[in-house]
Coordinates of N, CA and C in Angstrom, one line a residue:
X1 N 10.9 -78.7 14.2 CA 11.9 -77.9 15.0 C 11.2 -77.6 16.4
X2 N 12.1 -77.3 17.2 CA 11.5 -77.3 18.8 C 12.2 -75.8 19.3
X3 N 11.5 -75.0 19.5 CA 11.8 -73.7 19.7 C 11.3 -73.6 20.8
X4 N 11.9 -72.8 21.9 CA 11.1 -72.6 23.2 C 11.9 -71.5 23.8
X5 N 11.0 -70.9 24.8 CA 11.5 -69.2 25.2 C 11.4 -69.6 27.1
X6 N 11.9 -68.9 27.6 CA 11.8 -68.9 29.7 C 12.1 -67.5 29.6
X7 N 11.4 -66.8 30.7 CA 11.6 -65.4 31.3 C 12.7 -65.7 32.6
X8 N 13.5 -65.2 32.1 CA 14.3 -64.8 33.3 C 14.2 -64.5 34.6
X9 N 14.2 -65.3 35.8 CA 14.1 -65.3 37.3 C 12.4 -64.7 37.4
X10 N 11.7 -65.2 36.7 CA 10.3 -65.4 36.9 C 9.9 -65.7 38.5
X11 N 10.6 -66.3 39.0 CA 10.2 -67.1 40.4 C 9.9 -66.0 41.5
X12 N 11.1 -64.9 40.7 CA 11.0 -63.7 42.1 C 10.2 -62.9 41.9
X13 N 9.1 -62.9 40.7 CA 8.1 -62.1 40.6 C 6.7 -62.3 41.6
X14 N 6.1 -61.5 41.5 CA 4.3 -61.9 42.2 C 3.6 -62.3 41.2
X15 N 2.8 -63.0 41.5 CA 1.7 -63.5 40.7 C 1.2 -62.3 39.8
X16 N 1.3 -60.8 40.5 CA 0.5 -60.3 39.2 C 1.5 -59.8 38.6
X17 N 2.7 -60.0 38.7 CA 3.9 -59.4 37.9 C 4.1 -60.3 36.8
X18 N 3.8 -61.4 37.5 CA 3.8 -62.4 36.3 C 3.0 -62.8 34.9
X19 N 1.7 -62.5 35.9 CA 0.9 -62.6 34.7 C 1.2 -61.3 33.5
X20 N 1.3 -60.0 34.0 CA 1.5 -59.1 33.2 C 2.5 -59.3 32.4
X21 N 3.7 -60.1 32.7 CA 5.3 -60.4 31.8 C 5.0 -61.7 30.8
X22 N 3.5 -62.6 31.7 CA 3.1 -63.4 30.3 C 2.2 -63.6 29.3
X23 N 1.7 -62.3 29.6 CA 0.9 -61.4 28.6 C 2.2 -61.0 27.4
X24 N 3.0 -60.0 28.2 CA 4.0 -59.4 27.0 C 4.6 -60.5 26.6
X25 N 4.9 -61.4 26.7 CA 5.3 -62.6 26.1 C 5.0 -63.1 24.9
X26 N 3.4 -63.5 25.2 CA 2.5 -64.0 24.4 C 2.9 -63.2 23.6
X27 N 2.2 -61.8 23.4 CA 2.2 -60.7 22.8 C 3.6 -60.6 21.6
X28 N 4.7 -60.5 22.1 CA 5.9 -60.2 20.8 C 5.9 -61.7 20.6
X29 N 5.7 -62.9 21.4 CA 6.2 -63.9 20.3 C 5.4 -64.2 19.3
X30 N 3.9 -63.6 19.5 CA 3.4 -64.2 18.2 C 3.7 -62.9 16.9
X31 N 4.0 -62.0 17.5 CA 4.5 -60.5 16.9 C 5.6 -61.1 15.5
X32 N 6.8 -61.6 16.4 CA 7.9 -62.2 16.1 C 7.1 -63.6 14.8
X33 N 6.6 -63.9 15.7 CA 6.4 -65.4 14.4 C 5.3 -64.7 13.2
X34 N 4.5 -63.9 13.3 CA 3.8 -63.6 12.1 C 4.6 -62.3 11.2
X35 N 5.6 -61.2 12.2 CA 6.3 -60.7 11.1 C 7.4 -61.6 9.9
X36 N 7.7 -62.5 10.7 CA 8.8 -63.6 10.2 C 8.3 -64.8 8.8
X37 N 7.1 -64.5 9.3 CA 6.7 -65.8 8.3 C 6.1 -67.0 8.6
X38 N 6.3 -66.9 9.9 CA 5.8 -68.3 10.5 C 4.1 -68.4 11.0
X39 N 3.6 -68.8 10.2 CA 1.9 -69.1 10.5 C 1.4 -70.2 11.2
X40 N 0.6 -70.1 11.7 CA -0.2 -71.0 12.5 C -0.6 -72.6 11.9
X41 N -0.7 -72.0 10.5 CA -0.6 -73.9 9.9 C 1.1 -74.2 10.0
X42 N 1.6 -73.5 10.2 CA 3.3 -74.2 10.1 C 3.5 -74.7 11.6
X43 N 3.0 -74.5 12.2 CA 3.1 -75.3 13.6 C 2.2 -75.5 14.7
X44 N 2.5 -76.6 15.4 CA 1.4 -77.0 16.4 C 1.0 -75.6 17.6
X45 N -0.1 -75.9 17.7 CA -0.4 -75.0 19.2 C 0.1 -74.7 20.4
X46 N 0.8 -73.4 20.6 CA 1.8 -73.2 21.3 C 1.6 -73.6 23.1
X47 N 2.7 -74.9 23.5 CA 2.6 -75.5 24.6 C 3.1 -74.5 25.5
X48 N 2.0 -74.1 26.8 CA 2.4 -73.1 28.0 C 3.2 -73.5 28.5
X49 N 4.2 -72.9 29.3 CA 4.8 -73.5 30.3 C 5.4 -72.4 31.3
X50 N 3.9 -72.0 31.6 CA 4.1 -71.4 32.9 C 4.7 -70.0 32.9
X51 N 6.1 -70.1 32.6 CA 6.9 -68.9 32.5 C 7.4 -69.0 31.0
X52 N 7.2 -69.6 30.4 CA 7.8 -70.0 28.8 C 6.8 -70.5 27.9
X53 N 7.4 -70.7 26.7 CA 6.0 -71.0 25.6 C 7.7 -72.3 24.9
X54 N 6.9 -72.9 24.3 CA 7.4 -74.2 23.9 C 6.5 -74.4 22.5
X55 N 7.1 -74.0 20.7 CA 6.7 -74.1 19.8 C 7.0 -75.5 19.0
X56 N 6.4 -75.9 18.3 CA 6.8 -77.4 17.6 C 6.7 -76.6 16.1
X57 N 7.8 -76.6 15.3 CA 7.1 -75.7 14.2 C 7.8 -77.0 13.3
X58 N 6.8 -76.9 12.4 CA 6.9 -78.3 11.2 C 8.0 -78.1 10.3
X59 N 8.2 -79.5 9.4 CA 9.1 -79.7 9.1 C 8.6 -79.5 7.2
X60 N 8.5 -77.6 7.1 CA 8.3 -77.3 5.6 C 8.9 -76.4 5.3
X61 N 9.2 -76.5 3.7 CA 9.9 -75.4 2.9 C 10.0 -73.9 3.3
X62 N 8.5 -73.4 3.4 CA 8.4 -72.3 4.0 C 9.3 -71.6 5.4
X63 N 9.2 -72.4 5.9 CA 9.9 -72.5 7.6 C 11.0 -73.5 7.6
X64 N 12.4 -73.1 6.9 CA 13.9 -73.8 6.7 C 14.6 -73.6 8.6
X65 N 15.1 -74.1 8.9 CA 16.2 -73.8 10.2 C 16.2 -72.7 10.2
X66 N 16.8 -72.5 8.7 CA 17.7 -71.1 9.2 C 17.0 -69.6 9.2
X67 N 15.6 -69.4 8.6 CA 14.6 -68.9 9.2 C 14.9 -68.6 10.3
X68 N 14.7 -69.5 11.1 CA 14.9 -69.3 13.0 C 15.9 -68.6 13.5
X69 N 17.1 -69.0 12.8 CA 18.3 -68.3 13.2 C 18.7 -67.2 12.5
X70 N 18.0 -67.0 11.7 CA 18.8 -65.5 10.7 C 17.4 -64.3 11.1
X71 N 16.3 -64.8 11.3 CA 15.1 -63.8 11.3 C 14.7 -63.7 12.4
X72 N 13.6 -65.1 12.7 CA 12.9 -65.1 13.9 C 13.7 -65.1 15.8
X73 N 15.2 -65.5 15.7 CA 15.8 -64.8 16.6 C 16.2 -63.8 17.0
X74 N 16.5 -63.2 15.7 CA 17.2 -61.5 15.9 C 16.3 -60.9 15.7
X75 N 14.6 -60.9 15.5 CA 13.5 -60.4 15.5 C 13.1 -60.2 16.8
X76 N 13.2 -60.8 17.4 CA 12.7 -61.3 19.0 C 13.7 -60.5 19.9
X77 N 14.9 -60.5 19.9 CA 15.7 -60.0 20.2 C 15.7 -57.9 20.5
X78 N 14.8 -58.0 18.7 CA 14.5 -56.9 18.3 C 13.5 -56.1 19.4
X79 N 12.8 -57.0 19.3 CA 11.1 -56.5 19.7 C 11.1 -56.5 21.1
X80 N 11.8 -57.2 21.8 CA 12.0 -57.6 23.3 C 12.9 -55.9 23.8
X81 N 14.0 -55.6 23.0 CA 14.6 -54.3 23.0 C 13.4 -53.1 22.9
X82 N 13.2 -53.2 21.7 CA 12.0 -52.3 21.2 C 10.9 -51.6 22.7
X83 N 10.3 -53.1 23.3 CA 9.5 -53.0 24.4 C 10.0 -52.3 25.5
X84 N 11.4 -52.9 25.9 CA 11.7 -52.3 27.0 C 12.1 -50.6 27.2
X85 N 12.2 -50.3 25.8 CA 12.8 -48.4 25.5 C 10.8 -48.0 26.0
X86 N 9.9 -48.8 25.3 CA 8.3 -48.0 26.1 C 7.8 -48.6 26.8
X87 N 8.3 -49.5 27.6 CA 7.3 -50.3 28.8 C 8.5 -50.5 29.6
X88 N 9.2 -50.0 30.1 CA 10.7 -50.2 31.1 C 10.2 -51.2 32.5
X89 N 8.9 -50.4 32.5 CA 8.3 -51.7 34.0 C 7.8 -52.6 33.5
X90 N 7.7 -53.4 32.2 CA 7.6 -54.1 31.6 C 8.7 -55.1 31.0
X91 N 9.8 -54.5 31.4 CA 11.3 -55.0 30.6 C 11.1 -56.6 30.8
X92 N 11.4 -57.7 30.2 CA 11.8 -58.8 30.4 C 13.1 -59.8 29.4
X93 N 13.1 -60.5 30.2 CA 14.8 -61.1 29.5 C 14.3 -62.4 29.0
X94 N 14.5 -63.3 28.0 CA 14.2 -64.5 28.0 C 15.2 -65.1 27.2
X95 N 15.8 -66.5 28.0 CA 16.2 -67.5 27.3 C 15.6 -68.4 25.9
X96 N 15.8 -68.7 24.9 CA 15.7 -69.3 24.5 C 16.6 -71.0 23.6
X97 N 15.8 -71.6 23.3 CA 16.7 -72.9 22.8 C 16.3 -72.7 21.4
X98 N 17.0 -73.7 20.6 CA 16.4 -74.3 19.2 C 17.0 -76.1 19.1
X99 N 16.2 -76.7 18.7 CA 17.0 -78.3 18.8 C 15.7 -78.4 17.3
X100 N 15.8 -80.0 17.1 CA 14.7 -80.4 16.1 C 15.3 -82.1 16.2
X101 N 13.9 -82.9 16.4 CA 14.0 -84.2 16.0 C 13.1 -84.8 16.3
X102 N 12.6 -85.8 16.9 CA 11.2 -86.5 16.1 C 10.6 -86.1 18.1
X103 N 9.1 -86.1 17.7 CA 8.6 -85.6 19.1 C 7.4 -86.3 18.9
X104 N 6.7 -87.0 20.0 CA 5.8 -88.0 19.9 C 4.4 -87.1 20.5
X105 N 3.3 -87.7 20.0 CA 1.9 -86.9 20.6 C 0.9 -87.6 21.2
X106 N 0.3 -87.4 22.2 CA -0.9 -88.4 22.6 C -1.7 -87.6 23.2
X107 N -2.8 -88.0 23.9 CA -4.1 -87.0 24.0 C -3.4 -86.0 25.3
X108 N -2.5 -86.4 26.0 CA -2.0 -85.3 27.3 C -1.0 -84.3 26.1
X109 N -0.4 -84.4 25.5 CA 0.5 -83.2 24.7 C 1.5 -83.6 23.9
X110 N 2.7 -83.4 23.9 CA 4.1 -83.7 23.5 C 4.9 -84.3 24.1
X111 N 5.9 -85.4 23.8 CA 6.8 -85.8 24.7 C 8.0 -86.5 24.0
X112 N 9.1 -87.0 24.3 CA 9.8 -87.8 23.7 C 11.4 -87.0 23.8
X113 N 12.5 -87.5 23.9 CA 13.8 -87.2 23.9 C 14.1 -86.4 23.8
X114 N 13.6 -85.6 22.0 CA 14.1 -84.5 22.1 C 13.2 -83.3 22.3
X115 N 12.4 -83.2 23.0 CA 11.8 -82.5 24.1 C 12.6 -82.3 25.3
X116 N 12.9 -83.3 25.7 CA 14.0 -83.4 26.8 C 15.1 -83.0 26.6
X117 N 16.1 -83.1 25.7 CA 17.3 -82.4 25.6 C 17.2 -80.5 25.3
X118 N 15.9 -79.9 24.5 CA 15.7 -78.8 24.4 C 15.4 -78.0 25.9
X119 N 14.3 -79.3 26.5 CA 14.7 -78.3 27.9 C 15.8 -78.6 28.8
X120 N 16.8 -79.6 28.5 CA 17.8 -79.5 29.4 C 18.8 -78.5 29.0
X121 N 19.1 -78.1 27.7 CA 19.6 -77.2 27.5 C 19.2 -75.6 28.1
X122 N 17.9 -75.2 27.7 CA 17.2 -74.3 28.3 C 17.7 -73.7 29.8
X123 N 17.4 -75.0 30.6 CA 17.3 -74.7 31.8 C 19.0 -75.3 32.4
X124 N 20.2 -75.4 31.2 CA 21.4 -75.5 32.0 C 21.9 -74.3 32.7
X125 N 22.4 -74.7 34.3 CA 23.1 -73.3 35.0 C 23.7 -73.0 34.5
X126 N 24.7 -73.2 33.5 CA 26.1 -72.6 32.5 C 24.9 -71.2 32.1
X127 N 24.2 -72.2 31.1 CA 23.7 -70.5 30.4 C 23.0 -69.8 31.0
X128 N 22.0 -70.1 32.5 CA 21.7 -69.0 33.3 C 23.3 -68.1 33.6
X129 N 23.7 -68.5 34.4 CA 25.2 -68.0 34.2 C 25.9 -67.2 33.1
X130 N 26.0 -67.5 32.4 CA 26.1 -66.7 31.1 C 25.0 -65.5 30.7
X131 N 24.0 -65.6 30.9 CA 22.9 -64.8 30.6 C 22.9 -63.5 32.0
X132 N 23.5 -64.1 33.0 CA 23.7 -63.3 34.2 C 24.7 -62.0 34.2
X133 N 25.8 -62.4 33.1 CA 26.9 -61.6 33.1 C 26.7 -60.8 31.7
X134 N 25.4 -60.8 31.0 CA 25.3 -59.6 30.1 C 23.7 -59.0 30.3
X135 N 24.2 -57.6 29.3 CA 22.7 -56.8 29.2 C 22.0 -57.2 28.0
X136 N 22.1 -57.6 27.5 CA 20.9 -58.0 26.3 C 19.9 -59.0 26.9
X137 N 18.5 -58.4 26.1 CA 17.7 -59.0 26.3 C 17.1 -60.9 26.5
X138 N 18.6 -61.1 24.9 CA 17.7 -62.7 24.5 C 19.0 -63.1 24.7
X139 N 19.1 -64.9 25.0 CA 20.2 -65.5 24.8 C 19.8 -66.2 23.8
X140 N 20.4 -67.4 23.4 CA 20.0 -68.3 22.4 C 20.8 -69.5 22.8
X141 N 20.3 -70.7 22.8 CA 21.6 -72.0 23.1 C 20.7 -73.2 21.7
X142 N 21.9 -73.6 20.8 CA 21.5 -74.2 20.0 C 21.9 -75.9 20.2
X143 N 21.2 -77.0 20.2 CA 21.7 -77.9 20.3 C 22.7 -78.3 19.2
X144 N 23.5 -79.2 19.5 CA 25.0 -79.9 18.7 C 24.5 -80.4 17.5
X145 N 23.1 -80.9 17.1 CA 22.2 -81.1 16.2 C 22.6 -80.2 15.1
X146 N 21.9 -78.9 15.5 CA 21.5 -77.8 15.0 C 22.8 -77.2 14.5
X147 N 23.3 -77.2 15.4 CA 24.9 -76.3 15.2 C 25.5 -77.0 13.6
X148 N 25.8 -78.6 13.7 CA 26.4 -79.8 13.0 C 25.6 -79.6 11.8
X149 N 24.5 -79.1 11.1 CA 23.5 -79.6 10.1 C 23.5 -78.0 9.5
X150 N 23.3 -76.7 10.4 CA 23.0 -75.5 9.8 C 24.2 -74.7 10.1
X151 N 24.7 -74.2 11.8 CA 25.5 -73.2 11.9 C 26.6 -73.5 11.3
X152 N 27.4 -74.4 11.7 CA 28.5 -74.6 11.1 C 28.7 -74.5 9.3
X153 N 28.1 -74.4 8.6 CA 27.8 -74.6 7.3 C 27.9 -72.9 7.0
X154 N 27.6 -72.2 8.1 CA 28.2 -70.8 7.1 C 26.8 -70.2 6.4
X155 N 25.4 -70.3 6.2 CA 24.6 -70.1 4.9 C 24.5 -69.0 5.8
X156 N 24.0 -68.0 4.2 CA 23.4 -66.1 4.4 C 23.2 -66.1 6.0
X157 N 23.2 -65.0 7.0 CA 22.9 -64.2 7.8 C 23.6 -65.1 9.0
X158 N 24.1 -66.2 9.0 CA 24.3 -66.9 10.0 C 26.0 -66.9 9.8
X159 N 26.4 -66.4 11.1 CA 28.1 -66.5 11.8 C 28.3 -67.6 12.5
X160 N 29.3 -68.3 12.2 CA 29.3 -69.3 12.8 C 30.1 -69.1 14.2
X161 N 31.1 -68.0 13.5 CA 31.7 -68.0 14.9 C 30.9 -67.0 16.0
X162 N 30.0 -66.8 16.0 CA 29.3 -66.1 16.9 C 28.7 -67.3 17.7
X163 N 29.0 -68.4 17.5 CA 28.4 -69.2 18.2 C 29.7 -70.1 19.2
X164 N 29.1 -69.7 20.4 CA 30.4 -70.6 21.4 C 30.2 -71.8 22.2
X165 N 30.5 -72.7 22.1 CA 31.0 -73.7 23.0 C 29.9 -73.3 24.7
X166 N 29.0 -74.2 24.8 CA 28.3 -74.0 25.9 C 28.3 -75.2 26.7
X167 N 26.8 -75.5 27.6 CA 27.4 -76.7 28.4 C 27.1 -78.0 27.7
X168 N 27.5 -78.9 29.0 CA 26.7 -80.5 28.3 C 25.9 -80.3 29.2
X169 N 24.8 -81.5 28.7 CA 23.7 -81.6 29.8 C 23.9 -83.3 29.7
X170 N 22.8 -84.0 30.5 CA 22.9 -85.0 30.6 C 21.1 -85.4 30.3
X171 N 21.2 -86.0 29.3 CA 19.6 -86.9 28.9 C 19.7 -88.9 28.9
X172 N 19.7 -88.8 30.0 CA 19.8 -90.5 29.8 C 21.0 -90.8 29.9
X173 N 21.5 -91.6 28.7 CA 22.6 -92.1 28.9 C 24.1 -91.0 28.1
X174 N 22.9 -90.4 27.4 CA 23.8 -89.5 26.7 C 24.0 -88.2 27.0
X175 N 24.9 -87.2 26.8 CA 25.9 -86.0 26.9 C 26.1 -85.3 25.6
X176 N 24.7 -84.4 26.2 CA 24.1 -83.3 24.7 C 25.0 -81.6 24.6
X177 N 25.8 -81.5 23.7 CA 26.6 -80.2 23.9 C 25.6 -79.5 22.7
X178 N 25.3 -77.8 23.7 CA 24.9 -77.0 23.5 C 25.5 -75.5 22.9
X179 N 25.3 -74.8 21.8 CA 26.0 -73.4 21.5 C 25.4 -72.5 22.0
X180 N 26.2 -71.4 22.6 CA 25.7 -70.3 22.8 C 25.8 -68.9 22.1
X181 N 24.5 -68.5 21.7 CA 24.8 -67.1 21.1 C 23.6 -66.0 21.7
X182 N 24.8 -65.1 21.3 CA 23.4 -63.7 22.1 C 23.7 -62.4 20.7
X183 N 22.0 -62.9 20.1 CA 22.0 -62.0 19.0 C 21.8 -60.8 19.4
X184 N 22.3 -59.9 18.4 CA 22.2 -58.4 18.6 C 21.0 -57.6 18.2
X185 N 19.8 -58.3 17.5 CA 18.7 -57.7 17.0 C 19.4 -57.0 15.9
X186 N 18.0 -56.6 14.8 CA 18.4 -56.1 13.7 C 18.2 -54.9 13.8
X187 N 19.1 -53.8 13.6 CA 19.3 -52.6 13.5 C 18.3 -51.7 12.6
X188 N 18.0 -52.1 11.6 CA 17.3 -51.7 10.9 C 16.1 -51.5 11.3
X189 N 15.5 -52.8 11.6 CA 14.5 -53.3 12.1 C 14.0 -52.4 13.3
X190 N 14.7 -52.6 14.1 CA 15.3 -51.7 15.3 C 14.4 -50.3 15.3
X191 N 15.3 -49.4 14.4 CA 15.0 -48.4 14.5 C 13.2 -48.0 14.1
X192 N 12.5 -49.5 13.5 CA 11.3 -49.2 12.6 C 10.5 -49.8 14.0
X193 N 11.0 -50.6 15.2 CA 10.4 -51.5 16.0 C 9.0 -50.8 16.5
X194 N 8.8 -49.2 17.2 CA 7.8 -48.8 18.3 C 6.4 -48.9 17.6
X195 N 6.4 -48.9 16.7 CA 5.1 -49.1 16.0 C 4.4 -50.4 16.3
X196 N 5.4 -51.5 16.2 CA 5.1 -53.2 15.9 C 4.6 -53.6 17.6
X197 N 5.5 -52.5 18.9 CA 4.9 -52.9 20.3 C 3.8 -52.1 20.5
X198 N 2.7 -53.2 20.8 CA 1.5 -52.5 21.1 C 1.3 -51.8 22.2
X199 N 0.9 -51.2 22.6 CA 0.2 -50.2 23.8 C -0.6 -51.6 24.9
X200 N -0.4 -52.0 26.1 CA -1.0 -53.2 26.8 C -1.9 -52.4 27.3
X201 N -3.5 -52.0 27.1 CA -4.4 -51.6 27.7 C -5.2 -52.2 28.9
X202 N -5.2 -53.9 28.7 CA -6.2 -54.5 29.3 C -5.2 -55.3 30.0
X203 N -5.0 -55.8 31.2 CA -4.4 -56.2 31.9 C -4.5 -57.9 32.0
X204 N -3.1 -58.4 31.9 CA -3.3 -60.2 31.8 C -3.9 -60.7 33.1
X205 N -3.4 -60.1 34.1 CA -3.4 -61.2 35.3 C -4.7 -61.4 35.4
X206 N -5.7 -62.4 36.1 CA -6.7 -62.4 36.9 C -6.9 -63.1 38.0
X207 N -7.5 -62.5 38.7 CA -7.2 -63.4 40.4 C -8.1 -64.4 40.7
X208 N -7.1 -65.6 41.8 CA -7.5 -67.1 41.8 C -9.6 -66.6 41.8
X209 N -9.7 -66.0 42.4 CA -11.3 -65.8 42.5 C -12.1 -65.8 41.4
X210 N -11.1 -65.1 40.0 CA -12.1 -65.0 38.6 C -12.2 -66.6 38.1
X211 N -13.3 -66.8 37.8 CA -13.6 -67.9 37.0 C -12.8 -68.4 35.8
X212 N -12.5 -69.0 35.0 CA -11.7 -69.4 33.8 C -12.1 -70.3 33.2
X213 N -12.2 -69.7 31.6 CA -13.2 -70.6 30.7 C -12.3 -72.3 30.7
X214 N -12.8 -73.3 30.7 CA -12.4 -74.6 30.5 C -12.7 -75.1 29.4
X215 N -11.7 -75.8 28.3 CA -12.1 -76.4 27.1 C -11.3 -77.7 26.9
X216 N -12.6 -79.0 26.8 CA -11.8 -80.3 26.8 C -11.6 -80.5 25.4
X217 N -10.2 -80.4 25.5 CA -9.6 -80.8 23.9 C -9.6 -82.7 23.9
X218 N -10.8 -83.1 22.7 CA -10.2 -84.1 22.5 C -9.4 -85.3 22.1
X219 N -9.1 -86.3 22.7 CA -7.9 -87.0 22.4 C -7.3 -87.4 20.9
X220 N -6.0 -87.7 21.2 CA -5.7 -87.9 19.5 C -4.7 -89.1 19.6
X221 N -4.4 -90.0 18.7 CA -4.1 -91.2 18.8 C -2.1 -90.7 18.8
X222 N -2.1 -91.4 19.7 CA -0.2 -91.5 19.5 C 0.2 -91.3 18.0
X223 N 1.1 -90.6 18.2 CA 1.7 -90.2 16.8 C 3.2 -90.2 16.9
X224 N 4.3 -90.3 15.6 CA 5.3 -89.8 15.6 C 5.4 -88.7 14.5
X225 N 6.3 -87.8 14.9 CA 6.1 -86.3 13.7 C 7.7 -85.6 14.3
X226 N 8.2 -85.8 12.8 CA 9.1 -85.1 13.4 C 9.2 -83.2 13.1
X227 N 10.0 -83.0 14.2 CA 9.9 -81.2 14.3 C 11.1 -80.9 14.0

């Protein structure tokens, strides 16, 4: 599965606003993925991207689809709320996608189609647009994949009709339709959240001047794996 998060209008921040918003980032998603169940052997090494994190989480029993959609989104949702009631100058919004299909590996990172259609969804102006005309924290845009194989099927915690008709995008030759949903976080959960956000003592940013440790990861032969 191909899971990936963007902070909202990141671009208008300063560099140290940023780094501080990708500190809290880091911070509830891995929050989010270890209350949920999802561990570190269930998926690859989370790919930076600058303003967003881009997860490859494997294809096991443990970690079903609907995981994603019944827990680990309305979790996030949760925790992103949670944060903003004790860190308000901290508040941030993030988009997220969900898609899944085969993703290729070579010694530079990930790559392959459906990498491509998760970020063309991501980054379609329909759902900045849409995400512009409400207050909740998270959006969610699920690819036509995802929708056709889990949402539509109705299983525990998942509404199908909470899920609406979003854009196409365009990958190549083909015309990828995307759903949109904007979960509500779990109420329950909710109320138990201030505990689960940490207190940010040490500050993310560091300036172009500080040094930065460097580690050459070695290469790995082309692979196909699907997510």
């Amino acid at each position: 599965m191909i899971f990936a998060i963007d902070i909202e209008d990141s671009t208008t921040r300063t560099n140290a606003a940023k780094g501080n918003l990708r500190r809290v980032m880091y911070e509830l998603f891995d929050q989010c993925m270890q209350i949920s169940g999802v561990r570190e052997a269930h998926r690859d090494p989370l790919v930076d991207r600058g303003d967003g994190i881009l997860a490859l989480i494997h294809a096991v029993d443990e970690v079903p689809k609907t995981l994603l959609l019944d827990t680990v989104v309305p979790l996030l949702a949760t925790l992103l709320t949670a944060h903003a009631q004790s860190f308000p100058d901290e508040r941030l919004r993030m988009r997220s996608v969900l898609h899944a299909g085969e993703v290729h590996h070579d010694g530079y990172g990930c790559f392959g189609e459906s990498i491509d259609v998760a970020c063309r969804l991501l980054e379609a102006p329909d759902l900045k647009q849409r995400f512009r005309e409400i207050t909740e924290p998270l959006i969610l845009i699920v690819s036509n994949h995802i929708h056709e194989t889990v949402v539509r099927h109705g299983y525990q915690g998942i509404d199908e009709s909470a899920y609406l008709p979003g854009p196409l995008v365009r990958v190549g030759a083909q015309r990828c339709r995307g759903w949109i949903h904007v979960p509500s976080g779990d109420d329950e959960l909710h109320r138990n959240a201030w505990p689960l956000v940490r207190v940010h003592s040490q500050p993310a940013f560091r300036s172009p001047e500080e040094p930065r440790p460097f580690q050459l990861r070695p290469p790995v032969l082309t692979e196909e794996r699907s997510a």
